[in-house]
mmCIF file of C-alpha atoms in Angstrom:
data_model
loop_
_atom_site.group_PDB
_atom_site.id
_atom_site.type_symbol
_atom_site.label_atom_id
_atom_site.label_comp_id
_atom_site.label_asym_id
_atom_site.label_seq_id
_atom_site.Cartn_x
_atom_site.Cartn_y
_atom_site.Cartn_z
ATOM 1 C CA UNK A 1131 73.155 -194.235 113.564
ATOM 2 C CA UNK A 1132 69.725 -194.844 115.061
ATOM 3 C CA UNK A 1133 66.089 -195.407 114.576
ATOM 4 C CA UNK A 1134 64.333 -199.035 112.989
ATOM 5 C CA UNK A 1135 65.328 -198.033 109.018
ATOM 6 C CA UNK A 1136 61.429 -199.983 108.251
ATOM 7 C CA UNK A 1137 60.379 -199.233 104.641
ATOM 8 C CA UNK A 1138 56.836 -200.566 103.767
ATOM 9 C CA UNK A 1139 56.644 -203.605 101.387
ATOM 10 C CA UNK A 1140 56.709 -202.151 97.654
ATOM 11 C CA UNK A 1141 53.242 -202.127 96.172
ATOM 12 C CA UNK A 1142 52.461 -204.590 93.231
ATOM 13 C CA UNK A 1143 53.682 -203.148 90.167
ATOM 14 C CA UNK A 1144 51.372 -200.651 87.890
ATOM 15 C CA UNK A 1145 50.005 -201.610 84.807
ATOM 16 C CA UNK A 1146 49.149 -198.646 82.080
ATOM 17 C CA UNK A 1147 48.026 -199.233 78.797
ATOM 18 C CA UNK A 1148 47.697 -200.150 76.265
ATOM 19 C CA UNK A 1149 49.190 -196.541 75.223
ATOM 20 C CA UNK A 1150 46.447 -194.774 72.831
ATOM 21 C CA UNK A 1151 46.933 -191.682 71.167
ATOM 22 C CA UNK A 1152 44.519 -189.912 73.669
ATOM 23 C CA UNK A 1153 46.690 -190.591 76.288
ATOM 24 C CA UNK A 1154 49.499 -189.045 74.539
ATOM 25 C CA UNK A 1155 47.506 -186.084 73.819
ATOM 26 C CA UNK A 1156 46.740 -185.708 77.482
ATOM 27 C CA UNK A 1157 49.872 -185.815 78.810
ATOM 28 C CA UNK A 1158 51.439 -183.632 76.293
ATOM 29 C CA UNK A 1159 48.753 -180.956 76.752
ATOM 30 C CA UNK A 1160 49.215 -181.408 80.852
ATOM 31 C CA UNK A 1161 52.958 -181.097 80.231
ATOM 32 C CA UNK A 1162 52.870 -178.068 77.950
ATOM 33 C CA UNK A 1163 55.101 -180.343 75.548
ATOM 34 C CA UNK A 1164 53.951 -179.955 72.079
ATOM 35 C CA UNK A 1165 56.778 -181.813 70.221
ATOM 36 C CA UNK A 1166 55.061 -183.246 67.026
ATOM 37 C CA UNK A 1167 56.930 -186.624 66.851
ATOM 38 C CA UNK A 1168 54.352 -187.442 69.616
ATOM 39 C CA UNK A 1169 51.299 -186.572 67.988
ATOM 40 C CA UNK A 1170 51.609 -186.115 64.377
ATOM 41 C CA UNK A 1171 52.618 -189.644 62.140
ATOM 42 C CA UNK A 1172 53.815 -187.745 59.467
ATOM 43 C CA UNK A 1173 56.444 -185.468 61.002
ATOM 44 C CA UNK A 1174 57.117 -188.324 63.011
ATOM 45 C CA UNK A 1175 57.626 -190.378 59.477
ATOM 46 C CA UNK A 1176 59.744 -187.282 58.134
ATOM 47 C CA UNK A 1177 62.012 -187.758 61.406
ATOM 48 C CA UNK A 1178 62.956 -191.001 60.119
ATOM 49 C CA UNK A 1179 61.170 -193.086 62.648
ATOM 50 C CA UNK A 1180 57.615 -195.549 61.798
ATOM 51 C CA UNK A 1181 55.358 -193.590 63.681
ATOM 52 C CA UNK A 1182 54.494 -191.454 66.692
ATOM 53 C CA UNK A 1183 55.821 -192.415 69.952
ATOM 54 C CA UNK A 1184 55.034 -191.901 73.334
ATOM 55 C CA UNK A 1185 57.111 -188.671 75.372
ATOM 56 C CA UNK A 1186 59.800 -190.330 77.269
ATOM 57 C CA UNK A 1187 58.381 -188.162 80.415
ATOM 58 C CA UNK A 1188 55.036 -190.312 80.491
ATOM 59 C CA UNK A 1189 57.012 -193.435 81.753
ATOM 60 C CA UNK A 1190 58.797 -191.229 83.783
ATOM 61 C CA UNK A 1191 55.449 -190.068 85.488
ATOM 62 C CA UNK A 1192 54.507 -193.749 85.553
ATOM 63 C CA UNK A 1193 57.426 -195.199 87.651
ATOM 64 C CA UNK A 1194 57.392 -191.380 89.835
ATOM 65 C CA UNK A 1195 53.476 -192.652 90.302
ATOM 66 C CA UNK A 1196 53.953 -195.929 91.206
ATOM 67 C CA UNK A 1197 57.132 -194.675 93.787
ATOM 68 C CA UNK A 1198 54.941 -192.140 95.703
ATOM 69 C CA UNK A 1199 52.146 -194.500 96.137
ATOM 70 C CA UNK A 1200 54.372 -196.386 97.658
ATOM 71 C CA UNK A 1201 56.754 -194.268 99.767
ATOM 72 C CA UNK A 1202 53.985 -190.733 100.110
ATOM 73 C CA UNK A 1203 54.201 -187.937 97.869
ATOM 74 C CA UNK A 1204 56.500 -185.444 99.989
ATOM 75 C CA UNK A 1205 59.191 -187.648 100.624
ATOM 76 C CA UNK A 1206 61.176 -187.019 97.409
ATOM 77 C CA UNK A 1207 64.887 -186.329 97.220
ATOM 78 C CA UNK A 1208 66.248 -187.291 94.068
ATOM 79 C CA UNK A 1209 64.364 -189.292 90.926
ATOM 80 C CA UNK A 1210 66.218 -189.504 87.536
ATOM 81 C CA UNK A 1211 65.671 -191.783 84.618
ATOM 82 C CA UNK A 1212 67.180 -192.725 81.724
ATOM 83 C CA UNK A 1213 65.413 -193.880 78.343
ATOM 84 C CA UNK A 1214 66.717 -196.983 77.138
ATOM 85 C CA UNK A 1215 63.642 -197.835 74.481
ATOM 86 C CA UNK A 1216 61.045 -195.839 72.676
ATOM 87 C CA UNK A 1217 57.415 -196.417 73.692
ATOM 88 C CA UNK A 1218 55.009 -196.618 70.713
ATOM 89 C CA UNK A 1219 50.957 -196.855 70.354
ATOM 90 C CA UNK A 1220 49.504 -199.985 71.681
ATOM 91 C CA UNK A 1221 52.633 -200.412 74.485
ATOM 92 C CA UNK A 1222 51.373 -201.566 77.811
ATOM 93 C CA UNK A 1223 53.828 -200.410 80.644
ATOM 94 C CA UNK A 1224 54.343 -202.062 83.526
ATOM 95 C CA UNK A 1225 56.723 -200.035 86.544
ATOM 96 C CA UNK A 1226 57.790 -201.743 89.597
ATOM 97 C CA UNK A 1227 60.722 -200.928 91.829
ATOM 98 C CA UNK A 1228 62.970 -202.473 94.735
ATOM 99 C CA UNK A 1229 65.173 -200.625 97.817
ATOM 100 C CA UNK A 1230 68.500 -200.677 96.673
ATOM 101 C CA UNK A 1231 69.808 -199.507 100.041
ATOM 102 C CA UNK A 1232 68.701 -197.944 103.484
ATOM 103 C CA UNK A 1233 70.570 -195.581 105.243
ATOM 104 C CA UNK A 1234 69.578 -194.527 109.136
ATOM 105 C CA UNK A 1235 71.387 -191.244 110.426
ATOM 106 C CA UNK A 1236 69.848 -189.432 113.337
ATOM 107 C CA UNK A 1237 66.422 -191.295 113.210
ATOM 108 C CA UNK A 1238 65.616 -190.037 109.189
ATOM 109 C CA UNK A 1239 65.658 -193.395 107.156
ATOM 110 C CA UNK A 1240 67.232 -192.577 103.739
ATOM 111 C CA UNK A 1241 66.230 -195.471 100.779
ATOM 112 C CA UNK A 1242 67.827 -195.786 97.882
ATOM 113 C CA UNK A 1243 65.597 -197.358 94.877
ATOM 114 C CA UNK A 1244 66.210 -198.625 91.815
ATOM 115 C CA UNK A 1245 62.879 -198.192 89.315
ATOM 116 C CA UNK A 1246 61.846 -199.977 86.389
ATOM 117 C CA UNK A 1247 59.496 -199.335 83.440
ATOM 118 C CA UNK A 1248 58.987 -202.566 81.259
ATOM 119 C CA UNK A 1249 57.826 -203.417 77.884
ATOM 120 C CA UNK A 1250 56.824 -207.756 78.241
ATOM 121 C CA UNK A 1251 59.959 -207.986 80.066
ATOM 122 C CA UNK A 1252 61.696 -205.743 78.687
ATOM 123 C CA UNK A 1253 63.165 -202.337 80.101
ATOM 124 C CA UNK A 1254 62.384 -199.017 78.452
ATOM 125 C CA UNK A 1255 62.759 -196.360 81.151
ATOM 126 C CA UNK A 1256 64.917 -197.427 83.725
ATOM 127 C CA UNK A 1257 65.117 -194.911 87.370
ATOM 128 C CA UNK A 1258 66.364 -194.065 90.527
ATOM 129 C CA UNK A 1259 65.390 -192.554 93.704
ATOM 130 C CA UNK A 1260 66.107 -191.238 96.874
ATOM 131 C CA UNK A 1261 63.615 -190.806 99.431
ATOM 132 C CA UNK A 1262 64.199 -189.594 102.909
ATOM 133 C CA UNK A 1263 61.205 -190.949 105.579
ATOM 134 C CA UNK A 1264 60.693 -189.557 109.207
ATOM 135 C CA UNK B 419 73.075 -177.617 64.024
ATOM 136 C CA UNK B 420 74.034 -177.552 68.046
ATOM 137 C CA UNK B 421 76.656 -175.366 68.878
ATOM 138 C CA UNK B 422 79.454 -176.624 70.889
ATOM 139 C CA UNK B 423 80.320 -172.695 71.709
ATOM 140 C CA UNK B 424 76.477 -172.923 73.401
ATOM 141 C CA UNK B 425 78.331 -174.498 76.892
ATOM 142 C CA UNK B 426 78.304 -171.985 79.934
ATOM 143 C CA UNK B 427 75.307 -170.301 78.468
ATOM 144 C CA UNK B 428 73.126 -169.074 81.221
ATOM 145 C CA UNK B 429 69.171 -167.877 79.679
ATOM 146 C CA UNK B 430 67.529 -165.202 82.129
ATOM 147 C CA UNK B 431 65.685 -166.483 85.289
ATOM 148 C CA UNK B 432 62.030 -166.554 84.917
ATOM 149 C CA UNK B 433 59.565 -167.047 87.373
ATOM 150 C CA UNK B 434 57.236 -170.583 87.603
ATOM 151 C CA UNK B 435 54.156 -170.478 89.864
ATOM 152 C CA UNK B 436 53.483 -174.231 91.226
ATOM 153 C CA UNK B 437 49.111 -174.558 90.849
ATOM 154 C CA UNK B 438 47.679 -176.744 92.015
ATOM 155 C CA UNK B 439 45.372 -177.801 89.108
ATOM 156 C CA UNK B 440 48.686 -178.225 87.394
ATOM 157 C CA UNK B 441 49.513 -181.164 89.454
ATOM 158 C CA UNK B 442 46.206 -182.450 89.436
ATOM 159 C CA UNK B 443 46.082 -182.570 85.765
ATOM 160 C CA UNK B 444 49.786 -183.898 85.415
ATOM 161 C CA UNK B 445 49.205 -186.573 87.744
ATOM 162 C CA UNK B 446 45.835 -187.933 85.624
ATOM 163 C CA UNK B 447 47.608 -187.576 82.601
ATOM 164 C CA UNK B 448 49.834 -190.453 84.314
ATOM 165 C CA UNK B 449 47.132 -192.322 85.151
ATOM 166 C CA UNK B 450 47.511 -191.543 89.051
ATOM 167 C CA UNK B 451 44.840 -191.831 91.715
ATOM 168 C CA UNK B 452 46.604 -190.614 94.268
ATOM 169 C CA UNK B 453 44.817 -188.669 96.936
ATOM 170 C CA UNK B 454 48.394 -186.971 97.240
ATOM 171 C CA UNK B 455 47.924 -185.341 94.405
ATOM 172 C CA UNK B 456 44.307 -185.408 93.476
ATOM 173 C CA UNK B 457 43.053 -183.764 96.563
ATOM 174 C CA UNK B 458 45.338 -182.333 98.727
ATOM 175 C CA UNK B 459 44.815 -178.242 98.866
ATOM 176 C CA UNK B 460 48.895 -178.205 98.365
ATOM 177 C CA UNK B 461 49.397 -180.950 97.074
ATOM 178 C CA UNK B 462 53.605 -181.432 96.565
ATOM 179 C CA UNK B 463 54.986 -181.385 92.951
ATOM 180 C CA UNK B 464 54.839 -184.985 91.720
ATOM 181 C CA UNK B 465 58.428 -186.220 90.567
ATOM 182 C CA UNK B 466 58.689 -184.553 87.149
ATOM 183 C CA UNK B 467 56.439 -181.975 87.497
ATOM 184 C CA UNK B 468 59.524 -179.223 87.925
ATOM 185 C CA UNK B 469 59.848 -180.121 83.991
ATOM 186 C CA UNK B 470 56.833 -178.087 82.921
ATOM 187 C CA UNK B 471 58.786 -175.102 83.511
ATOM 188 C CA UNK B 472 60.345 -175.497 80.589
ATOM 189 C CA UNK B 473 57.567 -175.885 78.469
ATOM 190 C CA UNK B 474 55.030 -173.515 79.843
ATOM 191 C CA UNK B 475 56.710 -170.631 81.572
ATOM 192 C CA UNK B 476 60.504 -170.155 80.097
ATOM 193 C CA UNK B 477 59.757 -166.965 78.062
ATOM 194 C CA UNK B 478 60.849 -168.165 73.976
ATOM 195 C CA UNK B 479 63.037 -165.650 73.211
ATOM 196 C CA UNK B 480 66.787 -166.295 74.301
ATOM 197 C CA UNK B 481 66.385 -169.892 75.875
ATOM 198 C CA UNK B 482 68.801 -172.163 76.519
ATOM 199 C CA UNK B 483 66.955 -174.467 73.799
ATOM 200 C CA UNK B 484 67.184 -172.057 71.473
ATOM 201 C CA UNK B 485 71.025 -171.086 71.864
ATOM 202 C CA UNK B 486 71.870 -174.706 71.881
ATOM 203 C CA UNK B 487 70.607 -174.942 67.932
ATOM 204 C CA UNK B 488 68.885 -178.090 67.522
ATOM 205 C CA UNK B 489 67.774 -178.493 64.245
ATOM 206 C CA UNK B 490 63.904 -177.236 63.991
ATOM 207 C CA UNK B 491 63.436 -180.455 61.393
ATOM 208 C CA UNK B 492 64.676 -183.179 63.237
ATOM 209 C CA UNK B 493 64.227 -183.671 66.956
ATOM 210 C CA UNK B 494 66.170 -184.526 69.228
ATOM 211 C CA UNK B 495 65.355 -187.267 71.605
ATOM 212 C CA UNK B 496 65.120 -187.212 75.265
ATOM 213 C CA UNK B 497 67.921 -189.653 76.703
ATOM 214 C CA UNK B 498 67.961 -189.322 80.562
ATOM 215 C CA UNK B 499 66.027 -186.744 83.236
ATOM 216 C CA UNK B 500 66.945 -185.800 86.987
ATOM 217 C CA UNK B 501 65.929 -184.192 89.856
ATOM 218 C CA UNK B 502 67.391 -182.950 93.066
ATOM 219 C CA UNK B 503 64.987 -181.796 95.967
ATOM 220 C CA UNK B 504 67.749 -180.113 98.212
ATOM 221 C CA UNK B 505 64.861 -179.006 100.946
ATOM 222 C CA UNK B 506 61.021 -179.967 101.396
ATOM 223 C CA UNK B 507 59.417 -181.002 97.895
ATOM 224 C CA UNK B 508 57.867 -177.720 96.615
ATOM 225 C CA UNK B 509 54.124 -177.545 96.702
ATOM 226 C CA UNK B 510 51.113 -175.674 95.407
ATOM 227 C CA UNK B 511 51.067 -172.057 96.174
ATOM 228 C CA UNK B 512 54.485 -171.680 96.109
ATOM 229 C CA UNK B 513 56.507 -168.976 93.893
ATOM 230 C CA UNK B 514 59.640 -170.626 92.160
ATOM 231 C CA UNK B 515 62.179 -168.340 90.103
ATOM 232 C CA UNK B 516 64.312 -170.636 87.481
ATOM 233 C CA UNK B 517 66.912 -169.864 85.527
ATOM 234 C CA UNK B 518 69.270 -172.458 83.282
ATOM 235 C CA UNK B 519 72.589 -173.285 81.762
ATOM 236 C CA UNK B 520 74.214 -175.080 79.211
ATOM 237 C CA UNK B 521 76.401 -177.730 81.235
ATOM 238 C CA UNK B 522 77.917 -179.894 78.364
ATOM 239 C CA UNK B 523 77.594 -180.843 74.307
ATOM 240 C CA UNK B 524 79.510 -183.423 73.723
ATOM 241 C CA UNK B 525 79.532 -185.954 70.139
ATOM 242 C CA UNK B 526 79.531 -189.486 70.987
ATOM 243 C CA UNK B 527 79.184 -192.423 69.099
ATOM 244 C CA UNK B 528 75.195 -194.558 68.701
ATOM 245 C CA UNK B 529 74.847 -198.258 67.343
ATOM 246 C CA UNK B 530 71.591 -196.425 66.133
ATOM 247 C CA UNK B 531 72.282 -193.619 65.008
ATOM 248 C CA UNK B 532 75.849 -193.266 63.968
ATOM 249 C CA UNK B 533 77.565 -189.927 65.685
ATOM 250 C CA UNK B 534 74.803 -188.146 67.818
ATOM 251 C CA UNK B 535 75.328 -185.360 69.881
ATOM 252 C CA UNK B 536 74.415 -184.861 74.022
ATOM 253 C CA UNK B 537 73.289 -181.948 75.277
ATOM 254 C CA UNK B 538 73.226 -181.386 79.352
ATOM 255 C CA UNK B 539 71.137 -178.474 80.225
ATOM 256 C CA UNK B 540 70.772 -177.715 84.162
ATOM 257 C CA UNK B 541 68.166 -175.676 85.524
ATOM 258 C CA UNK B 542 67.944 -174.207 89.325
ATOM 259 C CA UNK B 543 64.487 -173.772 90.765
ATOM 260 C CA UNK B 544 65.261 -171.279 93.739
ATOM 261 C CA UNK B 545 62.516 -169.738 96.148
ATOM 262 C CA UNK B 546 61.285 -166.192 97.557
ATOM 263 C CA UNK B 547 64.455 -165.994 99.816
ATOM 264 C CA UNK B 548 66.675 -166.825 97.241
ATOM 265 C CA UNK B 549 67.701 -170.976 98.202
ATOM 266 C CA UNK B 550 67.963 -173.211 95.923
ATOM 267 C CA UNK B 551 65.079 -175.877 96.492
ATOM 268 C CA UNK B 552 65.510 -178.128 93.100
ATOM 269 C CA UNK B 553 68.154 -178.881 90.407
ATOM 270 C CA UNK B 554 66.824 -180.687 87.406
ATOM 271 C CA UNK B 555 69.259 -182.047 84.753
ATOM 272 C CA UNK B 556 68.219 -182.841 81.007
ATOM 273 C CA UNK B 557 70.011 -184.739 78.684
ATOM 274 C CA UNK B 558 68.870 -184.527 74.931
ATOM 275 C CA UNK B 559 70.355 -186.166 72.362
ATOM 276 C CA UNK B 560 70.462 -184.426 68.666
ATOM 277 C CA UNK B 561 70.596 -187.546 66.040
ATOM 278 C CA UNK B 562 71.648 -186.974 62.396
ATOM 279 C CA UNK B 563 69.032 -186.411 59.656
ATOM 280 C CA UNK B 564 67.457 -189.500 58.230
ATOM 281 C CA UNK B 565 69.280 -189.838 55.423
ATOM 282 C CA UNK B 566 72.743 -189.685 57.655
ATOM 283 C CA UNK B 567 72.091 -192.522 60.138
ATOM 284 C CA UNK B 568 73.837 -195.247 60.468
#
């Protein structure tokens, strides 16, 4: 084991929102997703739920946004999530993170994060990442 | 209806060019401003990018979605998401082949919903000489009809 393990201080946390219907357009077209829960109230009613509501994979861009502005863009070795709330029209979304663990082997520092994607206070998406630095 | 007899299916590989103006436009749609990603000329996929494969290149006919069964009039949620980067982050320019399985369905019990049932589908991205570069893991989660919840 060698090298200084130094991560940079974590950025403040993100702020998106709040959620319009354009935005969930966007990112569905980007995504090639058409699912019609997210864009169409009345399958969405059928479905059984009150409305639309925002693709799971836009908070899971969010927090992967927020991480890589933090830690660079090409330093990726493992982000999952897990979707713990549905996120509906009007949501703001706030991600922040924290370094769960660093690991130094042979001068590459290895962090371990823990992610979060809140709803006022409360966690929808909830992630995890590994990211390997120089 | 899901299958349970759908586990150990494996659909055909298909191949999944990374562009560049794919990222670009996947990264806005998440509100990012990232130079990273905005201007780079190869730029690296941002974290859920390897997703779109899925959706925009897996040809329709004989997916893993489709073998699987979920029911056309009720749609199943999206319950958890991962990705592995084994090697270097893939980036624009670069020529992916993918090809998926069916890892698991499994019935398990929902304070929402009653019984659902999760499905674990695994893809491997691989490159031109033939490594794997990326495993991504999707769990969906088929929920009864309205009228059948809990």
């Amino acid at each position: 084991v060698s090298g200084s393990g130094e991560v940079p201080e974590p950025p403040r946390p993100s702020r998106f929102g709040p959620i319009t219907l354009t935005d969930v357009v966007r990112y569905q077209g980007a995504s090639g997703d058409l699912t019609a829960v997210h864009h169409d109230d009345a399958i969405a009613r059928g479905n059984g739920y009150p409305g639309v509501f925002v693709p799971g994979l836009l908070s899971a861009g969010l927090l992967g946004d927020w991480l890589t502005g933090w830690l660079g863009v090409g330093t990726l070795r493992r982000f999952g999530v897990r979707f713990r709330e549905q996120v509906w029209l009007g949501d703001v979304l706030e991600c922040n993170g924290a370094v769960a663990q660093v690991v130094v082997v042979d001068g590459t520092t290895r962090i371990e994060v823990d992610l979060s994607c809140l709803r006022s206070g409360t966690v929808v998406t909830k992630g995890w990442a590994t990211v390997v630095l120089p | 209806v899901v299958d349970p007899a759908a586990v150990g299916y494996r659909g055909s590989a298909y191949a999944f060019p990374i562009e560049r103006g794919k990222i670009r436009e996947l990264a806005l749609a998440a509100g990012s401003t990232n130079p990273g990603y905005l201007e780079a000329d190869r730029p690296p996929v941002t974290p859920t990018f390897l997703k779109l494969a899925q959706f925009l290149w897996e040809p329709p006919s004989g997916s893993v979605i489709d073998r699987v069964g979920f029911d056309p009039l009720n749609t199943p949620l999206h319950a958890a998401q991962e990705f592995e980067f084994h090697h270097d982050l893939p980036r624009a320019g670069d020529e992916l082949s993918v090809r998926s399985h069916v890892e698991s369905i499994r019935d398990r019990p929902s304070r929402r919903f009653g019984t659902v049932t999760s499905v674990v589908i695994t893809s491997e991205f691989t490159d031109r000489t033939g490594s794997v570069v990326a495993t991504a893991r999707t769990t969906s989660v088929a929920v009864p009809s309205p009228g059948d919840r809990r």
